[in-house]
mmCIF file with all atom_site columns, C-alpha atoms in Angstrom:
data_model
loop_
_atom_site.group_PDB
_atom_site.id
_atom_site.type_symbol
_atom_site.label_atom_id
_atom_site.label_alt_id
_atom_site.label_comp_id
_atom_site.label_asym_id
_atom_site.label_entity_id
_atom_site.label_seq_id
_atom_site.pdbx_PDB_ins_code
_atom_site.Cartn_x
_atom_site.Cartn_y
_atom_site.Cartn_z
_atom_site.occupancy
_atom_site.B_iso_or_equiv
_atom_site.pdbx_formal_charge
_atom_site.auth_seq_id
_atom_site.auth_comp_id
_atom_site.auth_asym_id
_atom_site.auth_atom_id
_atom_site.pdbx_PDB_model_num
ATOM 1   C CA . MET A 1 1   ? 0.000   0.000  0.000   1.00 78.00 ? 246 MET A CA 1
ATOM 2   C CA . LYS A 1 2   ? 1.259   3.472  -0.842  1.00 90.00 ? 247 LYS A CA 1
ATOM 3   C CA . ALA A 1 3   ? 0.279   6.958  0.234   1.00 95.00 ? 248 ALA A CA 1
ATOM 4   C CA . VAL A 1 4   ? -1.978  8.792  -2.214  1.00 95.00 ? 249 VAL A CA 1
ATOM 5   C CA . VAL A 1 5   ? 0.042   11.567 -3.883  1.00 96.00 ? 250 VAL A CA 1
ATOM 6   C CA . ARG A 1 6   ? -2.231  13.011 -6.539  1.00 97.00 ? 251 ARG A CA 1
ATOM 7   C CA . THR A 1 7   ? -1.901  15.651 -9.245  1.00 98.00 ? 252 THR A CA 1
ATOM 8   C CA . ILE A 1 8   ? -4.890  17.893 -9.924  1.00 98.00 ? 253 ILE A CA 1
ATOM 9   C CA . ASP A 1 9   ? -5.148  20.651 -12.534 1.00 97.00 ? 254 ASP A CA 1
ATOM 10  C CA . GLY A 1 10  ? -1.497  20.093 -13.416 1.00 98.00 ? 255 GLY A CA 1
ATOM 11  C CA . LYS A 1 11  ? -0.310  20.654 -9.831  1.00 98.00 ? 256 LYS A CA 1
ATOM 12  C CA . THR A 1 12  ? 1.646   17.855 -8.194  1.00 98.00 ? 257 THR A CA 1
ATOM 13  C CA . PRO A 1 13  ? 2.705   17.821 -4.529  1.00 98.00 ? 258 PRO A CA 1
ATOM 14  C CA . GLN A 1 14  ? 6.374   18.676 -3.975  1.00 98.00 ? 259 GLN A CA 1
ATOM 15  C CA . LEU A 1 15  ? 8.075   16.751 -1.183  1.00 98.00 ? 260 LEU A CA 1
ATOM 16  C CA . GLY A 1 16  ? 11.311  17.744 0.539   1.00 98.00 ? 261 GLY A CA 1
ATOM 17  C CA . ARG A 1 17  ? 14.137  15.429 1.518   1.00 97.00 ? 262 ARG A CA 1
ATOM 18  C CA . GLY A 1 18  ? 13.356  12.771 4.105   1.00 96.00 ? 263 GLY A CA 1
ATOM 19  C CA . VAL A 1 19  ? 9.598   13.370 4.180   1.00 97.00 ? 264 VAL A CA 1
ATOM 20  C CA . PHE A 1 20  ? 7.635   10.485 5.702   1.00 97.00 ? 265 PHE A CA 1
ATOM 21  C CA . LEU A 1 21  ? 4.212   9.787  4.194   1.00 97.00 ? 266 LEU A CA 1
ATOM 22  C CA . ALA A 1 22  ? 2.210   7.132  6.024   1.00 97.00 ? 267 ALA A CA 1
ATOM 23  C CA . GLU A 1 23  ? 0.612   4.566  3.756   1.00 95.00 ? 268 GLU A CA 1
ATOM 24  C CA . THR A 1 24  ? -2.947  5.756  4.376   1.00 96.00 ? 269 THR A CA 1
ATOM 25  C CA . CYS A 1 25  ? -2.464  9.511  3.988   1.00 98.00 ? 270 CYS A CA 1
ATOM 26  C CA . ALA A 1 26  ? -3.486  11.584 0.956   1.00 98.00 ? 271 ALA A CA 1
ATOM 27  C CA . VAL A 1 27  ? -1.510  14.574 -0.345  1.00 98.00 ? 272 VAL A CA 1
ATOM 28  C CA . ILE A 1 28  ? -3.227  16.289 -3.266  1.00 98.00 ? 273 ILE A CA 1
ATOM 29  C CA . GLY A 1 29  ? -2.500  19.181 -5.616  1.00 98.00 ? 274 GLY A CA 1
ATOM 30  C CA . ASP A 1 30  ? -0.636  22.411 -4.898  1.00 98.00 ? 275 ASP A CA 1
ATOM 31  C CA . VAL A 1 31  ? 1.192   21.216 -1.786  1.00 99.00 ? 276 VAL A CA 1
ATOM 32  C CA . VAL A 1 32  ? 4.819   21.773 -0.765  1.00 99.00 ? 277 VAL A CA 1
ATOM 33  C CA . ILE A 1 33  ? 6.153   19.843 2.240   1.00 99.00 ? 278 ILE A CA 1
ATOM 34  C CA . GLY A 1 34  ? 9.524   20.820 3.748   1.00 99.00 ? 279 GLY A CA 1
ATOM 35  C CA . ASP A 1 35  ? 12.454  18.568 4.570   1.00 98.00 ? 280 ASP A CA 1
ATOM 36  C CA . HIS A 1 36  ? 12.075  15.952 7.327   1.00 98.00 ? 281 HIS A CA 1
ATOM 37  C CA . SER A 1 37  ? 8.380   16.592 7.849   1.00 98.00 ? 282 SER A CA 1
ATOM 38  C CA . SER A 1 38  ? 5.864   13.801 8.379   1.00 98.00 ? 283 SER A CA 1
ATOM 39  C CA . ILE A 1 39  ? 2.282   13.173 7.309   1.00 98.00 ? 284 ILE A CA 1
ATOM 40  C CA . TRP A 1 40  ? 0.794   10.394 9.428   1.00 98.00 ? 285 TRP A CA 1
ATOM 41  C CA . TYR A 1 41  ? -1.963  7.809  9.015   1.00 98.00 ? 286 TYR A CA 1
ATOM 42  C CA . ALA A 1 42  ? -5.418  8.784  7.698   1.00 98.00 ? 287 ALA A CA 1
ATOM 43  C CA . THR A 1 43  ? -4.347  12.409 7.222   1.00 98.00 ? 288 THR A CA 1
ATOM 44  C CA . VAL A 1 44  ? -5.585  14.467 4.259   1.00 99.00 ? 289 VAL A CA 1
ATOM 45  C CA . VAL A 1 45  ? -3.593  17.409 2.865   1.00 99.00 ? 290 VAL A CA 1
ATOM 46  C CA . ARG A 1 46  ? -5.780  18.736 0.041   1.00 98.00 ? 291 ARG A CA 1
ATOM 47  C CA . GLY A 1 47  ? -4.446  21.651 -1.984  1.00 98.00 ? 292 GLY A CA 1
ATOM 48  C CA . ASP A 1 48  ? -7.003  21.303 -4.744  1.00 97.00 ? 293 ASP A CA 1
ATOM 49  C CA . VAL A 1 49  ? -8.214  24.908 -5.080  1.00 97.00 ? 294 VAL A CA 1
ATOM 50  C CA . MET A 1 50  ? -5.436  26.908 -3.336  1.00 97.00 ? 295 MET A CA 1
ATOM 51  C CA . ALA A 1 51  ? -1.884  26.254 -2.122  1.00 98.00 ? 296 ALA A CA 1
ATOM 52  C CA . ILE A 1 52  ? -0.791  24.485 1.046   1.00 99.00 ? 297 ILE A CA 1
ATOM 53  C CA . ARG A 1 53  ? 2.727   25.034 2.381   1.00 99.00 ? 298 ARG A CA 1
ATOM 54  C CA . ILE A 1 54  ? 4.092   22.911 5.224   1.00 99.00 ? 299 ILE A CA 1
ATOM 55  C CA . GLY A 1 55  ? 7.516   23.807 6.597   1.00 99.00 ? 300 GLY A CA 1
ATOM 56  C CA . ALA A 1 56  ? 10.492  21.672 7.567   1.00 99.00 ? 301 ALA A CA 1
ATOM 57  C CA . ARG A 1 57  ? 10.428  19.283 10.535  1.00 98.00 ? 302 ARG A CA 1
ATOM 58  C CA . THR A 1 58  ? 6.663   19.609 10.911  1.00 99.00 ? 303 THR A CA 1
ATOM 59  C CA . SER A 1 59  ? 4.424   16.706 11.914  1.00 99.00 ? 304 SER A CA 1
ATOM 60  C CA . ILE A 1 60  ? 0.819   16.391 10.749  1.00 99.00 ? 305 ILE A CA 1
ATOM 61  C CA . GLN A 1 61  ? -0.515  13.606 12.945  1.00 98.00 ? 306 GLN A CA 1
ATOM 62  C CA . ASP A 1 62  ? -3.066  10.881 12.402  1.00 98.00 ? 307 ASP A CA 1
ATOM 63  C CA . GLY A 1 63  ? -6.486  11.872 11.115  1.00 99.00 ? 308 GLY A CA 1
ATOM 64  C CA . ALA A 1 64  ? -5.749  15.570 10.656  1.00 99.00 ? 309 ALA A CA 1
ATOM 65  C CA . VAL A 1 65  ? -7.283  17.483 7.743   1.00 99.00 ? 310 VAL A CA 1
ATOM 66  C CA . ILE A 1 66  ? -5.419  20.345 6.065   1.00 99.00 ? 311 ILE A CA 1
ATOM 67  C CA . HIS A 1 67  ? -7.480  22.232 3.475   1.00 98.00 ? 312 HIS A CA 1
ATOM 68  C CA . VAL A 1 68  ? -8.021  25.641 1.833   1.00 98.00 ? 313 VAL A CA 1
ATOM 69  C CA . THR A 1 69  ? -10.776 27.987 0.645   1.00 96.00 ? 314 THR A CA 1
ATOM 70  C CA . GLY A 1 70  ? -10.847 28.480 -3.124  1.00 90.00 ? 315 GLY A CA 1
ATOM 71  C CA . GLY A 1 71  ? -10.138 32.019 -4.270  1.00 89.00 ? 316 GLY A CA 1
ATOM 72  C CA . ARG A 1 72  ? -9.657  33.284 -0.705  1.00 93.00 ? 317 ARG A CA 1
ATOM 73  C CA . PHE A 1 73  ? -7.180  31.525 1.557   1.00 96.00 ? 318 PHE A CA 1
ATOM 74  C CA . GLY A 1 74  ? -4.442  28.953 1.206   1.00 98.00 ? 319 GLY A CA 1
ATOM 75  C CA . THR A 1 75  ? -2.923  27.272 4.235   1.00 99.00 ? 320 THR A CA 1
ATOM 76  C CA . THR A 1 76  ? 0.587   27.754 5.586   1.00 99.00 ? 321 THR A CA 1
ATOM 77  C CA . ILE A 1 77  ? 2.063   25.748 8.443   1.00 99.00 ? 322 ILE A CA 1
ATOM 78  C CA . GLY A 1 78  ? 5.576   26.793 9.465   1.00 99.00 ? 323 GLY A CA 1
ATOM 79  C CA . ASP A 1 79  ? 8.729   24.948 10.458  1.00 99.00 ? 324 ASP A CA 1
ATOM 80  C CA . ASP A 1 80  ? 8.982   22.808 13.611  1.00 98.00 ? 325 ASP A CA 1
ATOM 81  C CA . CYS A 1 81  ? 5.222   22.562 14.192  1.00 99.00 ? 326 CYS A CA 1
ATOM 82  C CA . THR A 1 82  ? 3.169   19.685 15.539  1.00 99.00 ? 327 THR A CA 1
ATOM 83  C CA . VAL A 1 83  ? -0.456  19.357 14.406  1.00 99.00 ? 328 VAL A CA 1
ATOM 84  C CA . GLY A 1 84  ? -2.209  16.917 16.729  1.00 98.00 ? 329 GLY A CA 1
ATOM 85  C CA . HIS A 1 85  ? -4.397  13.937 15.927  1.00 99.00 ? 330 HIS A CA 1
ATOM 86  C CA . GLY A 1 86  ? -7.729  14.832 14.365  1.00 99.00 ? 331 GLY A CA 1
ATOM 87  C CA . ALA A 1 87  ? -7.059  18.565 14.074  1.00 99.00 ? 332 ALA A CA 1
ATOM 88  C CA . ILE A 1 88  ? -8.604  20.582 11.232  1.00 99.00 ? 333 ILE A CA 1
ATOM 89  C CA . ILE A 1 89  ? -6.410  23.318 9.777   1.00 99.00 ? 334 ILE A CA 1
ATOM 90  C CA . HIS A 1 90  ? -8.552  25.172 7.253   1.00 99.00 ? 335 HIS A CA 1
ATOM 91  C CA . ALA A 1 91  ? -7.380  28.084 5.099   1.00 98.00 ? 336 ALA A CA 1
ATOM 92  C CA . CYS A 1 92  ? -5.217  29.718 7.769   1.00 99.00 ? 337 CYS A CA 1
ATOM 93  C CA . THR A 1 93  ? -1.637  30.405 8.850   1.00 99.00 ? 338 THR A CA 1
ATOM 94  C CA . VAL A 1 94  ? 0.218   28.591 11.617  1.00 99.00 ? 339 VAL A CA 1
ATOM 95  C CA . GLU A 1 95  ? 3.615   30.195 12.150  1.00 99.00 ? 340 GLU A CA 1
ATOM 96  C CA . ASP A 1 96  ? 6.841   28.388 13.143  1.00 99.00 ? 341 ASP A CA 1
ATOM 97  C CA . SER A 1 97  ? 7.223   26.351 16.335  1.00 98.00 ? 342 SER A CA 1
ATOM 98  C CA . CYS A 1 98  ? 3.536   25.935 17.203  1.00 99.00 ? 343 CYS A CA 1
ATOM 99  C CA . LEU A 1 99  ? 1.709   23.021 18.770  1.00 99.00 ? 344 LEU A CA 1
ATOM 100 C CA . ILE A 1 100 ? -1.872  22.553 17.582  1.00 99.00 ? 345 ILE A CA 1
ATOM 101 C CA . GLY A 1 101 ? -3.647  20.243 20.012  1.00 98.00 ? 346 GLY A CA 1
ATOM 102 C CA . MET A 1 102 ? -5.617  17.117 19.217  1.00 99.00 ? 347 MET A CA 1
ATOM 103 C CA . GLY A 1 103 ? -9.095  17.709 17.856  1.00 99.00 ? 348 GLY A CA 1
ATOM 104 C CA . SER A 1 104 ? -8.657  21.455 17.546  1.00 99.00 ? 349 SER A CA 1
ATOM 105 C CA . THR A 1 105 ? -10.008 23.463 14.606  1.00 99.00 ? 350 THR A CA 1
ATOM 106 C CA . ILE A 1 106 ? -8.462  26.577 13.072  1.00 99.00 ? 351 ILE A CA 1
ATOM 107 C CA . LEU A 1 107 ? -10.675 28.297 10.518  1.00 99.00 ? 352 LEU A CA 1
ATOM 108 C CA . ASP A 1 108 ? -10.387 30.589 7.506   1.00 98.00 ? 353 ASP A CA 1
ATOM 109 C CA . GLY A 1 109 ? -8.104  33.591 7.705   1.00 98.00 ? 354 GLY A CA 1
ATOM 110 C CA . ALA A 1 110 ? -6.933  32.907 11.258  1.00 99.00 ? 355 ALA A CA 1
ATOM 111 C CA . ARG A 1 111 ? -3.268  33.315 12.163  1.00 99.00 ? 356 ARG A CA 1
ATOM 112 C CA . ILE A 1 112 ? -1.525  31.471 14.991  1.00 99.00 ? 357 ILE A CA 1
ATOM 113 C CA . GLY A 1 113 ? 1.591   33.416 16.024  1.00 99.00 ? 358 GLY A CA 1
ATOM 114 C CA . ARG A 1 114 ? 5.019   31.825 16.289  1.00 99.00 ? 359 ARG A CA 1
ATOM 115 C CA . GLY A 1 115 ? 5.614   29.618 19.320  1.00 98.00 ? 360 GLY A CA 1
ATOM 116 C CA . SER A 1 116 ? 1.963   29.343 20.351  1.00 99.00 ? 361 SER A CA 1
ATOM 117 C CA . LEU A 1 117 ? 0.113   26.366 21.794  1.00 99.00 ? 362 LEU A CA 1
ATOM 118 C CA . VAL A 1 118 ? -3.512  25.785 20.793  1.00 99.00 ? 363 VAL A CA 1
ATOM 119 C CA . GLY A 1 119 ? -5.059  23.399 23.313  1.00 98.00 ? 364 GLY A CA 1
ATOM 120 C CA . ALA A 1 120 ? -6.878  20.186 22.473  1.00 98.00 ? 365 ALA A CA 1
ATOM 121 C CA . GLY A 1 121 ? -10.412 20.750 21.226  1.00 99.00 ? 366 GLY A CA 1
ATOM 122 C CA . ALA A 1 122 ? -10.002 24.509 20.769  1.00 99.00 ? 367 ALA A CA 1
ATOM 123 C CA . LEU A 1 123 ? -11.997 26.298 18.060  1.00 99.00 ? 368 LEU A CA 1
ATOM 124 C CA . VAL A 1 124 ? -10.135 29.245 16.528  1.00 99.00 ? 369 VAL A CA 1
ATOM 125 C CA . THR A 1 125 ? -12.818 31.197 14.675  1.00 99.00 ? 370 THR A CA 1
ATOM 126 C CA . PRO A 1 126 ? -12.379 32.827 11.238  1.00 98.00 ? 371 PRO A CA 1
ATOM 127 C CA . GLY A 1 127 ? -10.057 35.824 11.106  1.00 98.00 ? 372 GLY A CA 1
ATOM 128 C CA . THR A 1 128 ? -8.706  35.417 14.645  1.00 99.00 ? 373 THR A CA 1
ATOM 129 C CA . ASP A 1 129 ? -5.147  36.745 15.072  1.00 99.00 ? 374 ASP A CA 1
ATOM 130 C CA . ILE A 1 130 ? -3.277  35.003 17.893  1.00 99.00 ? 375 ILE A CA 1
ATOM 131 C CA . PRO A 1 131 ? -0.138  36.835 19.086  1.00 99.00 ? 376 PRO A CA 1
ATOM 132 C CA . PRO A 1 132 ? 3.185   34.958 19.160  1.00 99.00 ? 377 PRO A CA 1
ATOM 133 C CA . GLY A 1 133 ? 3.900   32.878 22.253  1.00 99.00 ? 378 GLY A CA 1
ATOM 134 C CA . SER A 1 134 ? 0.278   32.459 23.357  1.00 99.00 ? 379 SER A CA 1
ATOM 135 C CA . LEU A 1 135 ? -1.557  29.659 25.137  1.00 99.00 ? 380 LEU A CA 1
ATOM 136 C CA . VAL A 1 136 ? -4.944  29.381 23.411  1.00 99.00 ? 381 VAL A CA 1
ATOM 137 C CA . LEU A 1 137 ? -7.847  27.389 24.883  1.00 99.00 ? 382 LEU A CA 1
ATOM 138 C CA . GLY A 1 138 ? -11.580 26.945 24.501  1.00 98.00 ? 383 GLY A CA 1
ATOM 139 C CA . ALA A 1 139 ? -14.402 27.116 21.990  1.00 98.00 ? 384 ALA A CA 1
ATOM 140 C CA . PRO A 1 140 ? -14.392 29.795 20.862  1.00 98.00 ? 385 PRO A CA 1
ATOM 141 C CA . ALA A 1 141 ? -10.658 29.947 21.531  1.00 98.00 ? 386 ALA A CA 1
ATOM 142 C CA . ARG A 1 142 ? -9.184  32.723 23.653  1.00 98.00 ? 387 ARG A CA 1
ATOM 143 C CA . VAL A 1 143 ? -5.633  33.622 24.618  1.00 99.00 ? 388 VAL A CA 1
ATOM 144 C CA . VAL A 1 144 ? -5.391  32.717 28.301  1.00 99.00 ? 389 VAL A CA 1
ATOM 145 C CA . ARG A 1 145 ? -1.754  33.677 28.947  1.00 99.00 ? 390 ARG A CA 1
ATOM 146 C CA . PRO A 1 146 ? 1.736   33.727 27.449  1.00 99.00 ? 391 PRO A CA 1
ATOM 147 C CA . ILE A 1 147 ? 3.530   30.413 26.928  1.00 98.00 ? 392 ILE A CA 1
ATOM 148 C CA . GLN A 1 148 ? 5.795   29.470 29.834  1.00 97.00 ? 393 GLN A CA 1
ATOM 149 C CA . PRO A 1 149 ? 9.418   28.366 29.249  1.00 97.00 ? 394 PRO A CA 1
ATOM 150 C CA . LYS A 1 150 ? 8.581   24.731 30.109  1.00 97.00 ? 395 LYS A CA 1
ATOM 151 C CA . GLU A 1 151 ? 5.760   24.716 27.524  1.00 96.00 ? 396 GLU A CA 1
ATOM 152 C CA . ARG A 1 152 ? 8.074   26.198 24.889  1.00 96.00 ? 397 ARG A CA 1
ATOM 153 C CA . GLU A 1 153 ? 10.556  23.411 25.641  1.00 97.00 ? 398 GLU A CA 1
ATOM 154 C CA . GLN A 1 154 ? 7.798   20.790 25.310  1.00 95.00 ? 399 GLN A CA 1
ATOM 155 C CA . ILE A 1 155 ? 6.810   22.191 21.894  1.00 96.00 ? 400 ILE A CA 1
ATOM 156 C CA . GLU A 1 156 ? 10.437  21.957 20.732  1.00 96.00 ? 401 GLU A CA 1
ATOM 157 C CA . GLN A 1 157 ? 10.859  18.437 22.120  1.00 96.00 ? 402 GLN A CA 1
ATOM 158 C CA . GLY A 1 158 ? 7.619   17.292 20.491  1.00 95.00 ? 403 GLY A CA 1
ATOM 159 C CA . ALA A 1 159 ? 8.713   18.502 17.067  1.00 96.00 ? 404 ALA A CA 1
ATOM 160 C CA . ALA A 1 160 ? 12.123  16.832 17.453  1.00 97.00 ? 405 ALA A CA 1
ATOM 161 C CA . HIS A 1 161 ? 10.466  13.597 18.641  1.00 97.00 ? 406 HIS A CA 1
ATOM 162 C CA . TYR A 1 162 ? 8.372   13.331 15.482  1.00 97.00 ? 407 TYR A CA 1
ATOM 163 C CA . VAL A 1 163 ? 11.384  14.013 13.233  1.00 97.00 ? 408 VAL A CA 1
ATOM 164 C CA . GLU A 1 164 ? 13.137  11.077 14.907  1.00 97.00 ? 409 GLU A CA 1
ATOM 165 C CA . LEU A 1 165 ? 10.044  8.853  14.819  1.00 96.00 ? 410 LEU A CA 1
ATOM 166 C CA . ALA A 1 166 ? 9.587   9.529  11.097  1.00 96.00 ? 411 ALA A CA 1
ATOM 167 C CA . ARG A 1 167 ? 13.261  8.676  10.530  1.00 96.00 ? 412 ARG A CA 1
ATOM 168 C CA . ARG A 1 168 ? 12.694  5.325  12.257  1.00 95.00 ? 413 ARG A CA 1
ATOM 169 C CA . TYR A 1 169 ? 9.630   4.620  10.100  1.00 94.00 ? 414 TYR A CA 1
ATOM 170 C CA . LEU A 1 170 ? 11.595  5.460  6.945   1.00 94.00 ? 415 LEU A CA 1
ATOM 171 C CA . ALA A 1 171 ? 14.435  3.177  8.059   1.00 93.00 ? 416 ALA A CA 1
ATOM 172 C CA . GLY A 1 172 ? 11.873  0.388  8.401   1.00 88.00 ? 417 GLY A CA 1
ATOM 173 C CA . GLY A 1 173 ? 10.792  0.720  4.783   1.00 72.00 ? 418 GLY A CA 1
ATOM 174 C CA . GLY A 1 174 ? 7.977   3.265  5.056   1.00 60.00 ? 419 GLY A CA 1
ATOM 175 C CA . GLU A 1 175 ? 6.952   5.712  2.341   1.00 57.00 ? 420 GLU A CA 1
ATOM 176 C CA . SER A 1 176 ? 9.429   8.452  1.545   1.00 56.00 ? 421 SER A CA 1
ATOM 177 C CA . SER A 1 177 ? 9.937   11.342 -0.772  1.00 51.00 ? 422 SER A CA 1
ATOM 178 C CA . VAL A 1 178 ? 13.553  11.748 -1.802  1.00 42.00 ? 423 VAL A CA 1
ATOM 179 C CA . GLY A 1 179 ? 15.434  9.862  0.877   1.00 38.00 ? 424 GLY A CA 1
#
């Protein structure tokens, strides 16, 4: 079984070096994934009507959906990010070094500032602008306080953990981009 990597309207996903694609993920259309990033099981990255850009060393975990809004918003996820299981990232920007918690939803035109943590189950409504280094919780999501040094360290460790885990999967014969 192989990951679905599909061209649409002449646009084929571009994968960086050492990208891990789990066998049951789908990556479609105008998508660029940076070096040493990972797209895990049952995840959909669908750049069919606008572009999706995923930075280096970023993990999109199991069951997440990354999509866009045609004619309005693409999606950008920065370097060293972790997008948790079952999250929906829709037509928005997630800057570098963010953790997006399991089951959270970020909607059209929102921006999550660098180094922020969006808690599990949070709902970031359309057009919300989250300042860098924020802890964001709730539905609708609100900034509750600045990120603490220990939380920043956990975000960094989480991103590094998934780079290493993806490397182990690739070494075991999993899907890859360029090696």
